[in-house]
XYZ file of C-alpha atoms in Angstrom:
658
model
C 93.815 107.516 95.770
C 92.976 106.966 98.919
C 88.998 106.113 99.245
C 87.047 108.101 101.748
C 84.381 105.811 103.073
C 81.335 106.173 104.479
C 79.403 104.475 107.186
C 79.166 101.203 106.185
C 81.397 101.191 103.128
C 83.992 98.391 102.956
C 86.562 98.390 101.135
C 90.010 96.355 100.454
C 93.283 96.246 102.660
C 96.279 95.532 99.902
C 99.212 95.115 102.643
C 98.551 93.259 105.411
C 101.438 95.380 107.713
C 99.888 98.645 108.043
C 99.152 101.842 110.386
C 96.333 103.010 111.781
C 96.227 107.101 112.421
C 93.375 108.750 114.536
C 92.885 112.415 115.223
C 90.762 114.302 116.729
C 89.712 117.635 118.177
C 89.840 116.950 121.744
C 92.821 113.800 123.594
C 91.608 110.937 123.193
C 92.182 106.864 124.339
C 92.524 104.605 121.353
C 92.198 100.860 122.062
C 91.263 97.725 119.780
C 89.167 94.172 120.362
C 90.370 90.921 118.550
C 87.072 89.096 117.975
C 86.609 85.490 116.542
C 84.631 84.679 113.983
C 81.214 84.880 116.116
C 82.179 88.510 116.484
C 82.979 87.757 120.283
C 85.681 89.318 122.849
C 86.254 85.933 124.528
C 88.575 88.225 127.214
C 90.303 90.557 128.107
C 93.148 89.116 126.703
C 91.639 89.971 123.968
C 91.455 93.690 124.278
C 94.513 96.137 123.544
C 94.863 99.267 125.469
C 96.728 101.517 127.381
C 96.792 99.254 129.745
C 97.697 96.718 127.901
C 98.789 97.980 124.790
C 100.626 95.214 122.796
C 99.279 91.895 121.231
C 101.012 89.555 119.177
C 100.138 92.059 115.615
C 98.961 95.300 117.066
C 100.113 97.642 119.047
C 98.453 101.006 120.906
C 99.048 103.963 122.832
C 99.644 104.296 126.059
C 98.054 107.600 126.633
C 95.343 109.897 125.824
C 96.463 112.377 122.947
C 94.656 113.822 119.606
C 96.859 111.720 117.615
C 97.235 108.084 117.298
C 99.049 105.665 115.571
C 97.961 101.915 115.900
C 100.169 99.353 114.422
C 99.382 96.122 112.643
C 100.410 93.347 111.964
C 97.497 91.063 110.364
C 99.580 88.595 109.516
C 100.782 88.485 112.861
C 97.427 87.837 114.602
C 96.626 84.892 116.114
C 94.471 82.502 113.649
C 91.431 82.633 115.981
C 90.730 85.943 115.542
C 88.430 87.656 112.558
C 88.063 90.789 112.975
C 90.024 93.436 114.992
C 87.383 96.492 116.261
C 89.146 99.883 116.429
C 87.440 101.974 119.013
C 88.213 105.246 120.919
C 86.581 107.031 123.526
C 86.726 110.030 125.967
C 88.906 109.838 128.501
C 86.670 110.889 132.312
C 89.313 113.787 132.549
C 87.542 116.472 134.694
C 87.121 119.926 132.406
C 87.215 117.513 128.999
C 84.008 116.839 127.044
C 81.709 114.500 127.855
C 80.586 113.706 124.423
C 81.888 113.547 121.217
C 79.005 115.933 119.629
C 80.712 119.421 121.633
C 83.903 117.785 119.480
C 85.192 117.731 116.262
C 84.347 114.909 114.342
C 86.865 112.318 114.837
C 88.829 110.618 112.056
C 90.486 106.924 111.609
C 92.836 106.183 108.585
C 94.555 103.359 106.968
C 97.553 104.097 105.484
C 100.798 102.039 104.369
C 104.262 101.932 106.096
C 105.020 104.322 104.036
C 102.347 106.809 105.025
C 100.443 106.328 101.553
C 96.972 106.274 102.720
C 94.524 103.480 101.079
C 91.244 104.112 102.934
C 89.757 107.016 105.404
C 86.751 107.553 107.375
C 84.758 110.806 109.743
C 83.213 110.006 112.156
C 80.359 112.358 111.353
C 77.237 112.452 113.484
C 78.124 111.878 116.941
C 76.066 113.156 119.875
C 76.194 111.849 123.155
C 78.568 109.045 122.825
C 81.594 108.861 124.384
C 82.797 105.918 122.726
C 82.911 104.603 119.403
C 83.711 101.788 116.885
C 85.641 103.584 114.294
C 86.772 100.936 112.417
C 86.930 97.337 111.787
C 89.535 95.209 109.860
C 87.643 92.014 108.844
C 89.025 88.239 107.117
C 86.332 87.700 104.397
C 87.676 84.253 102.621
C 91.364 84.439 103.294
C 91.766 88.024 102.241
C 91.915 91.388 104.680
C 88.935 94.177 104.344
C 88.209 97.405 106.161
C 84.219 98.839 107.294
C 83.729 102.044 108.356
C 81.515 101.437 111.460
C 80.756 104.633 113.769
C 78.632 102.587 116.021
C 79.104 104.850 119.114
C 77.574 104.196 122.740
C 76.927 107.280 125.103
C 77.577 104.554 128.195
C 80.819 104.360 127.557
C 83.616 101.471 126.822
C 81.244 99.623 129.296
C 78.577 99.311 126.935
C 80.665 99.002 124.077
C 82.617 96.199 125.334
C 79.527 94.358 126.414
C 77.989 94.757 123.253
C 81.104 92.071 121.846
C 80.716 90.183 124.018
C 83.231 90.696 126.936
C 82.495 89.145 129.933
C 83.538 91.885 133.001
C 82.894 94.366 130.891
C 83.068 97.039 133.436
C 86.281 96.159 135.314
C 88.210 96.219 132.426
C 86.905 99.543 131.286
C 87.354 100.960 135.125
C 90.865 99.557 134.419
C 91.654 101.248 130.790
C 90.594 104.659 132.572
C 92.809 104.762 135.436
C 95.648 103.682 132.760
C 94.834 106.501 131.071
C 95.005 108.815 133.914
C 98.276 107.100 135.293
C 99.404 108.659 132.086
C 97.417 112.123 132.170
C 100.528 114.373 132.586
C 101.807 112.863 129.206
C 98.968 113.187 127.351
C 98.797 115.499 124.381
C 96.880 118.186 123.936
C 94.888 120.317 120.937
C 95.279 123.470 119.812
C 92.279 125.366 119.854
C 91.292 128.052 117.013
C 91.979 131.082 119.840
C 95.674 129.731 119.838
C 96.629 128.143 117.277
C 100.519 129.113 117.105
C 103.530 127.374 115.022
C 104.434 124.906 118.007
C 100.459 123.097 116.878
C 98.460 121.688 114.146
C 100.251 123.153 111.375
C 98.848 122.205 107.669
C 100.636 120.513 105.632
C 101.148 123.530 102.715
C 102.639 125.470 105.613
C 101.273 126.793 109.496
C 99.280 130.088 109.399
C 100.994 132.763 110.658
C 97.663 134.696 110.978
C 96.424 132.627 113.556
C 99.185 133.092 116.017
C 99.593 137.090 115.306
C 95.607 137.209 116.201
C 96.295 134.687 119.296
C 99.403 136.436 121.022
C 102.578 135.307 121.814
C 103.590 130.980 120.452
C 105.578 130.821 123.691
C 102.880 132.404 125.478
C 105.036 135.678 126.833
C 102.849 137.962 128.756
C 104.544 141.822 128.086
C 103.668 143.994 130.907
C 99.816 145.280 130.900
C 98.697 142.458 128.600
C 96.716 140.729 130.606
C 94.079 139.662 127.760
C 96.692 138.735 125.408
C 97.213 135.573 126.474
C 97.637 132.553 124.025
C 96.544 129.294 124.891
C 99.214 127.092 124.434
C 98.416 123.183 123.144
C 100.050 120.633 121.864
C 99.270 119.372 117.046
C 99.045 116.583 115.718
C 101.725 114.029 114.069
C 103.597 112.928 110.898
C 104.434 110.153 108.141
C 107.922 108.283 107.590
C 107.593 109.377 104.071
C 106.599 112.892 103.737
C 106.876 115.635 106.146
C 104.138 116.185 108.055
C 103.005 117.915 111.532
C 105.042 116.059 114.396
C 103.863 116.213 117.583
C 103.921 119.248 120.244
C 105.294 119.334 123.826
C 103.401 118.772 126.932
C 102.274 121.106 129.180
C 104.911 120.834 131.465
C 107.033 121.964 128.244
C 105.352 125.480 128.223
C 108.131 127.816 130.056
C 111.761 127.589 129.461
C 113.991 125.376 131.724
C 110.944 122.807 132.386
C 110.757 119.113 131.135
C 110.153 118.152 127.269
C 108.047 115.855 126.797
C 109.702 113.121 124.459
C 106.139 111.202 123.644
C 105.350 111.107 120.297
C 102.841 109.488 118.204
C 105.888 106.797 116.456
C 107.496 106.640 120.305
C 106.500 103.717 122.382
C 107.768 103.548 126.192
C 108.263 100.070 127.627
C 106.210 100.656 130.817
C 103.723 103.501 131.734
C 105.854 106.827 132.770
C 105.698 108.896 135.405
C 105.826 112.159 135.307
C 109.244 113.812 134.076
C 110.846 115.623 137.118
C 111.150 119.384 137.115
C 114.463 119.359 137.412
C 115.576 118.301 133.555
C 114.684 116.373 130.479
C 113.400 112.840 130.139
C 116.686 111.070 128.730
C 116.043 110.001 125.729
C 116.254 106.087 124.384
C 117.681 104.999 120.840
C 115.007 103.214 119.157
C 112.087 104.383 121.040
C 109.699 104.093 118.645
C 107.029 102.111 117.568
C 108.421 99.436 114.500
C 108.691 95.936 113.930
C 112.323 95.162 114.133
C 115.246 97.920 115.940
C 115.856 99.610 112.360
C 112.072 99.688 112.039
C 111.992 101.534 114.935
C 115.507 103.699 114.378
C 114.285 104.860 111.223
C 110.429 105.923 112.960
C 112.741 107.387 115.413
C 114.728 109.355 113.359
C 111.947 110.791 111.354
C 110.697 112.127 114.660
C 113.337 113.329 114.668
C 113.235 115.593 112.175
C 109.907 116.318 112.869
C 110.877 117.878 116.016
C 113.209 120.043 115.279
C 110.993 121.159 111.775
C 108.167 122.084 114.600
C 110.600 123.523 117.207
C 111.999 126.039 114.872
C 109.150 126.921 113.132
C 107.605 127.775 116.495
C 110.288 129.791 117.290
C 110.071 131.796 113.301
C 106.726 132.403 113.982
C 106.951 133.714 117.887
C 109.907 136.179 116.335
C 107.839 136.973 113.674
C 104.634 137.891 116.045
C 107.380 140.061 117.893
C 108.536 141.946 115.410
C 104.802 143.080 113.938
C 103.520 143.399 117.621
C 106.595 145.960 117.686
C 105.554 147.609 113.964
C 101.509 147.939 115.560
C 102.495 149.254 118.417
C 105.011 152.059 116.716
C 101.836 152.509 113.812
C 99.796 153.466 117.085
C 102.640 155.640 118.881
C 102.709 157.730 115.536
C 99.119 157.725 114.998
C 98.136 159.734 118.394
C 99.337 163.181 118.030
C 99.687 163.432 121.520
C 102.809 160.570 121.920
C 104.379 161.393 118.501
C 106.372 163.570 120.024
C 107.932 163.945 123.340
C 108.976 162.060 126.319
C 105.758 160.133 126.429
C 106.484 159.018 123.010
C 109.955 157.769 123.794
C 108.779 156.219 126.772
C 105.840 154.223 124.400
C 108.876 153.049 121.653
C 111.090 152.030 124.211
C 108.290 149.858 126.215
C 107.514 148.356 122.198
C 111.032 147.661 121.934
C 111.739 146.131 125.241
C 108.367 143.912 124.869
C 109.593 142.562 121.432
C 112.930 141.842 123.085
C 111.478 140.056 125.863
C 109.537 137.800 123.283
C 112.500 137.060 121.281
C 113.900 135.921 124.471
C 112.106 133.905 125.332
C 111.285 132.057 122.340
C 115.270 131.942 122.478
C 114.782 130.279 125.763
C 112.333 127.761 124.109
C 114.930 126.684 121.202
C 118.226 126.449 123.194
C 115.848 123.758 125.487
C 113.981 122.294 122.263
C 117.698 121.787 120.690
C 119.796 120.470 123.733
C 116.955 117.976 124.211
C 116.970 116.676 120.623
C 121.514 117.207 120.872
C 120.881 114.575 123.865
C 118.569 112.195 121.257
C 120.723 112.485 118.201
C 124.103 111.980 121.221
C 122.074 108.795 122.190
C 120.686 107.745 118.331
C 123.778 107.606 116.543
C 126.054 105.345 118.083
C 123.171 102.837 117.630
C 122.555 103.489 114.213
C 122.722 100.121 111.474
C 125.576 100.254 108.930
C 122.967 101.764 106.489
C 121.761 104.273 108.839
C 124.746 104.994 109.825
C 127.695 108.043 109.167
C 131.463 106.387 107.654
C 133.064 107.598 111.041
C 130.790 105.681 112.727
C 132.728 102.621 114.286
C 129.578 99.979 113.809
C 131.205 99.807 109.867
C 134.817 98.762 111.469
C 132.303 95.733 112.386
C 130.362 95.458 109.062
C 129.202 92.039 107.394
C 127.435 92.134 104.860
C 123.430 91.458 105.260
C 121.146 88.721 104.986
C 118.586 90.869 103.836
C 118.219 94.916 103.157
C 117.202 97.356 105.768
C 114.490 99.742 105.205
C 116.285 103.075 104.385
C 119.715 103.945 103.421
C 120.840 107.379 104.671
C 122.094 109.475 101.246
C 123.684 112.463 104.003
C 122.280 114.880 106.702
C 120.023 117.897 106.935
C 120.298 120.707 109.014
C 118.454 124.528 109.956
C 120.724 127.337 110.169
C 118.997 127.514 113.800
C 120.090 124.416 114.594
C 123.877 124.105 114.268
C 125.891 122.403 114.389
C 122.770 119.033 115.465
C 122.267 116.980 112.329
C 119.640 114.631 110.955
C 119.988 111.792 108.938
C 118.363 112.054 105.743
C 117.178 108.529 105.267
C 115.430 107.373 101.901
C 113.385 104.417 101.822
C 114.707 101.169 99.674
C 114.039 100.189 97.240
C 114.739 103.886 96.368
C 111.671 104.662 94.699
C 113.161 107.769 92.082
C 116.454 108.524 91.286
C 119.281 110.874 92.146
C 121.147 113.475 90.383
C 124.289 115.112 92.321
C 124.242 118.336 91.137
C 127.972 119.039 89.963
C 127.086 122.417 88.836
C 128.393 125.661 90.607
C 127.274 125.319 94.080
C 127.756 128.679 96.319
C 129.744 128.785 99.491
C 128.764 129.934 102.766
C 131.287 133.729 101.807
C 129.621 133.699 98.342
C 131.990 132.622 96.605
C 131.875 129.894 93.408
C 134.006 126.882 94.168
C 136.608 125.232 91.730
C 134.686 123.635 88.453
C 136.906 120.759 88.576
C 136.920 120.212 92.133
C 133.034 120.498 92.079
C 132.744 117.807 89.265
C 135.172 114.951 91.339
C 133.258 115.487 94.458
C 130.135 115.399 92.571
C 132.114 111.706 91.111
C 132.526 110.759 94.610
C 129.663 111.561 96.059
C 128.441 109.467 94.031
C 130.954 106.436 93.947
C 129.932 106.577 97.960
C 125.870 106.201 97.702
C 126.895 103.512 95.216
C 129.104 101.570 97.496
C 126.410 102.487 100.529
C 123.714 100.479 97.865
C 126.014 98.383 97.539
C 126.619 98.129 101.224
C 123.651 97.338 102.766
C 122.463 94.383 99.929
C 122.817 90.987 100.338
C 125.507 90.124 98.547
C 124.485 89.255 94.635
C 120.901 91.227 95.319
C 122.258 94.861 93.810
C 124.625 95.738 91.125
C 126.536 99.020 90.298
C 127.122 99.719 86.176
C 128.797 103.250 85.470
C 128.550 104.870 82.430
C 131.636 107.248 81.755
C 131.164 107.846 78.345
C 134.869 110.271 78.530
C 136.598 108.361 80.938
C 137.487 111.577 82.804
C 135.912 109.578 86.061
C 138.399 107.504 87.051
C 140.333 108.470 90.280
C 136.812 109.154 91.981
C 135.629 105.171 90.599
C 139.103 103.790 91.306
C 137.218 102.091 95.148
C 135.114 100.561 93.453
C 137.146 99.448 90.158
C 139.966 97.994 92.758
C 137.856 96.151 94.719
C 135.436 94.677 91.886
C 132.555 94.728 92.742
C 130.781 96.501 89.293
C 128.921 94.493 86.946
C 131.230 95.219 84.874
C 133.983 98.020 83.040
C 132.959 101.818 83.045
C 131.114 102.607 79.763
C 133.207 104.942 77.681
C 132.082 106.615 74.518
C 129.121 106.742 72.524
C 129.053 102.965 71.932
C 129.739 102.418 75.067
C 126.914 104.219 76.261
C 124.077 103.084 73.427
C 125.187 99.193 74.842
C 124.699 99.542 78.605
C 121.434 101.455 77.924
C 120.116 98.935 75.524
C 121.001 96.075 77.523
C 118.956 97.872 80.495
C 116.438 99.091 78.246
C 115.731 95.839 76.952
C 115.948 94.126 80.879
C 112.900 96.706 81.983
C 110.903 96.283 79.368
C 111.004 92.125 79.252
C 110.305 92.612 83.243
C 107.797 95.046 83.163
C 105.727 92.353 79.989
C 106.270 89.522 82.650
C 104.580 90.890 85.335
C 102.240 92.941 83.649
C 101.079 89.961 81.839
C 101.817 87.342 84.834
C 103.745 84.984 83.348
C 107.267 85.844 85.167
C 108.140 82.439 85.188
C 108.332 83.352 81.285
C 111.713 85.440 81.626
C 114.855 84.463 79.425
C 116.745 81.837 81.534
C 120.103 83.558 82.299
C 118.058 87.374 82.600
C 119.634 89.160 86.248
C 116.622 90.247 88.395
C 118.584 91.645 91.035
C 118.143 95.674 91.809
C 120.690 97.466 89.541
C 122.033 101.190 89.868
C 123.448 103.009 86.652
C 126.084 105.826 87.951
C 126.017 108.177 84.409
C 128.575 110.324 84.733
C 129.283 113.502 83.078
C 125.832 113.486 81.044
C 124.344 114.601 78.578
C 128.238 114.078 77.358
C 128.066 111.328 74.522
C 124.516 110.968 74.632
C 122.639 111.583 71.077
C 119.111 111.737 70.853
C 118.062 107.548 71.818
C 120.567 107.935 74.359
C 118.718 110.738 75.954
C 115.293 109.113 75.179
C 116.912 106.066 76.874
C 117.576 107.746 80.154
C 114.479 109.578 80.268
C 112.698 105.573 80.084
C 114.659 104.567 82.631
C 114.689 107.265 85.303
C 110.571 106.653 84.679
C 109.895 102.907 84.178
C 113.133 101.334 86.141
C 112.592 101.987 89.329
C 109.454 99.862 89.431
C 110.797 96.608 88.095
C 114.842 97.823 90.163
C 116.911 99.723 87.748
C 117.647 103.049 89.239
C 119.588 106.265 87.791
C 122.626 108.005 89.748
C 122.858 110.728 87.257
C 125.932 113.053 87.727
C 125.749 116.388 86.099
C 125.491 119.955 85.571
C 121.792 121.187 84.411
C 123.827 123.607 82.183
C 125.790 121.334 80.219
C 122.162 120.059 79.475
C 120.796 123.751 78.249
C 121.072 122.774 74.766
C 118.393 120.642 74.800
C 116.030 123.006 76.285
C 113.067 122.227 77.921
C 113.482 118.657 76.523
C 114.835 117.670 80.061
C 113.225 118.807 82.456
C 110.664 116.174 83.286
C 114.376 114.202 83.627
C 115.079 116.582 86.429
C 111.932 116.603 88.109
C 111.596 113.397 88.428
C 115.435 113.202 90.349
C 116.104 113.885 93.792
C 118.549 116.508 93.932
C 121.698 116.193 95.890
C 124.788 118.296 96.003
C 128.559 117.739 96.738
C 128.508 120.146 99.063
C 126.248 121.808 101.754
C 123.999 123.077 100.240
C 119.881 124.315 101.572
C 118.297 123.577 98.742
C 115.505 120.854 99.951
C 111.955 122.228 101.079
C 109.971 120.529 103.186
C 105.873 120.633 102.145
C 105.574 121.155 105.679
C 106.553 124.626 107.266
C 108.669 125.371 103.978
C 111.982 124.897 106.089
C 115.428 125.423 103.587
C 117.109 122.689 105.126
C 120.448 122.240 104.124
C 122.317 118.856 103.168
C 125.530 117.769 103.473
C 126.723 114.357 101.821
C 128.339 111.797 103.829
C 131.884 112.272 103.193
C 134.802 109.061 104.431
C 136.905 110.552 107.122
C 140.597 111.719 105.777
C 143.051 108.930 105.608
C 140.437 106.230 106.210
C 139.974 103.009 104.539
C 136.819 102.079 106.114
C 135.432 102.557 102.529
C 138.036 99.918 100.920
C 137.585 97.373 103.620
C 133.649 97.222 103.657
C 134.179 96.776 99.688
C 136.172 94.251 100.450
C 134.017 92.241 102.772
C 130.931 93.183 99.885
C 133.771 91.714 96.521
C 134.250 88.906 99.140
C 130.700 87.770 99.573
C 130.147 87.784 95.878
C 132.480 85.633 95.062
C 131.322 82.936 98.228
C 127.681 83.119 96.219
C 129.039 82.708 92.473
């Protein structure tokens, strides 16, 4: 559980590669100072800020925004650095707030790279301050800790930097203000309560449709005679890589159809301070345009940024349509409530006007959605060819140059996601490695787009084929010998679908068949999990039996629960719960109806697994806005032998290693 700090309180850091997330009620400038063991910042080269956003081990945004992410690698900091002070300041912008006491209390949070929050601190009690040291990372006896500081300065950055011993602090403060002003055209504004829309700060559980209805159209469309209804259109927050949260909003320049889309994202960094986008078209997307210590990490963050942008844009469109409908209904109710306009030509005119306003709002919403989709499609066309094999579709040319990697990637692609409004745009579904939960390929009936049900035998074949493709991708993503695959096929019915794995010789052993084979594989894996868990908990990893295979394993179980007795079912549940933490992962191919005889006994098993389908199905929901995303598996193009060639490379690498 994340720690909520109070001023002066400290907390240990479990990781040395972290993110510091700043959220405020208005656009703020974020930066950091690197101090020595005496707590002094010796020169301007030890200050990371929008004008100099990158130093060894730390990176900040180039612009003022309501949401910031600071990437920090404590191991990469210079040895002389003993203290990192995270600062925020109000830009000297005309019309903006001039003290923190006039805005919502800022919050700073420290998270791991997977988005899990370690500790947070809300900076309450600020008044006349315009700059504040929010958090402090400090080195103590070789370990790093975090301290909630909350030290504010009414005289702004100059006073803050002077207090930390920086020579010529006023000069550097002026440079920071100039850099912020230079990027002001791309600053991310913040929603006001009066103008909250779906395109703004939606809560994790979903946006507040009532807020947008009360304020007016989320797309700022003014119907004739409605000058008082115009809402304030504004921007929103960011999201983590491993769970869906609010993404990023558009710039004010993107408020009208055809205007440029501000492509700045909390996880996307620019190579240089950007100039305002020309009014003639959108900003050209670039592959790897995100924060990260490697290209793989940047692409991973960029893909999640695309997912969040698509979720946000679709939520805004749906909110606008809902608003248009509710507004028309309200106006029609008013017409019916007035006896003078209920009948006759006056009523007809009022009803036509209400319908015309509704059509105008929907048309405007569609135009904005089309513009956003065009920009995301352009980004997808740039990003897809640049993806590494683990992230790429099977039809990507990168597979033709595949070589077994020397280290595993951050994630693997499980398939594609899309929404009804976004077709044919697809966003990769990436899962972080190592897998934290098992996978379940549902071989049960899945309704097709025309309402029918595909052939049951064909669905079972496709389900196991999908599992084989995922297993092949995981094998290809890991260095030789660091990932193994075992198969349980009690009835032996999956032999044709398993042929690519068996013929290439990449399985840890032949597929287990019959009740005896099921018991043998489950027994060996359960013993392995028990031994490794005891060694880890007892701090005696060197006491493990010699020859014990410690590489990660994927267990594919076909046609569960056929061939499983009660003891085998219990062991499988144990592996699903305890296996991932010690490198044993489960990939279940099953129809839940086949296990109906077990009743609620298996409910925890189904809930612990991520459900995927062998055919497109809209069963995946995100917790932010509640969209039902359609999942599609990544299949090998008909006639292609890319799968066999990749598995051949894996088999050769394993042979050389042994």
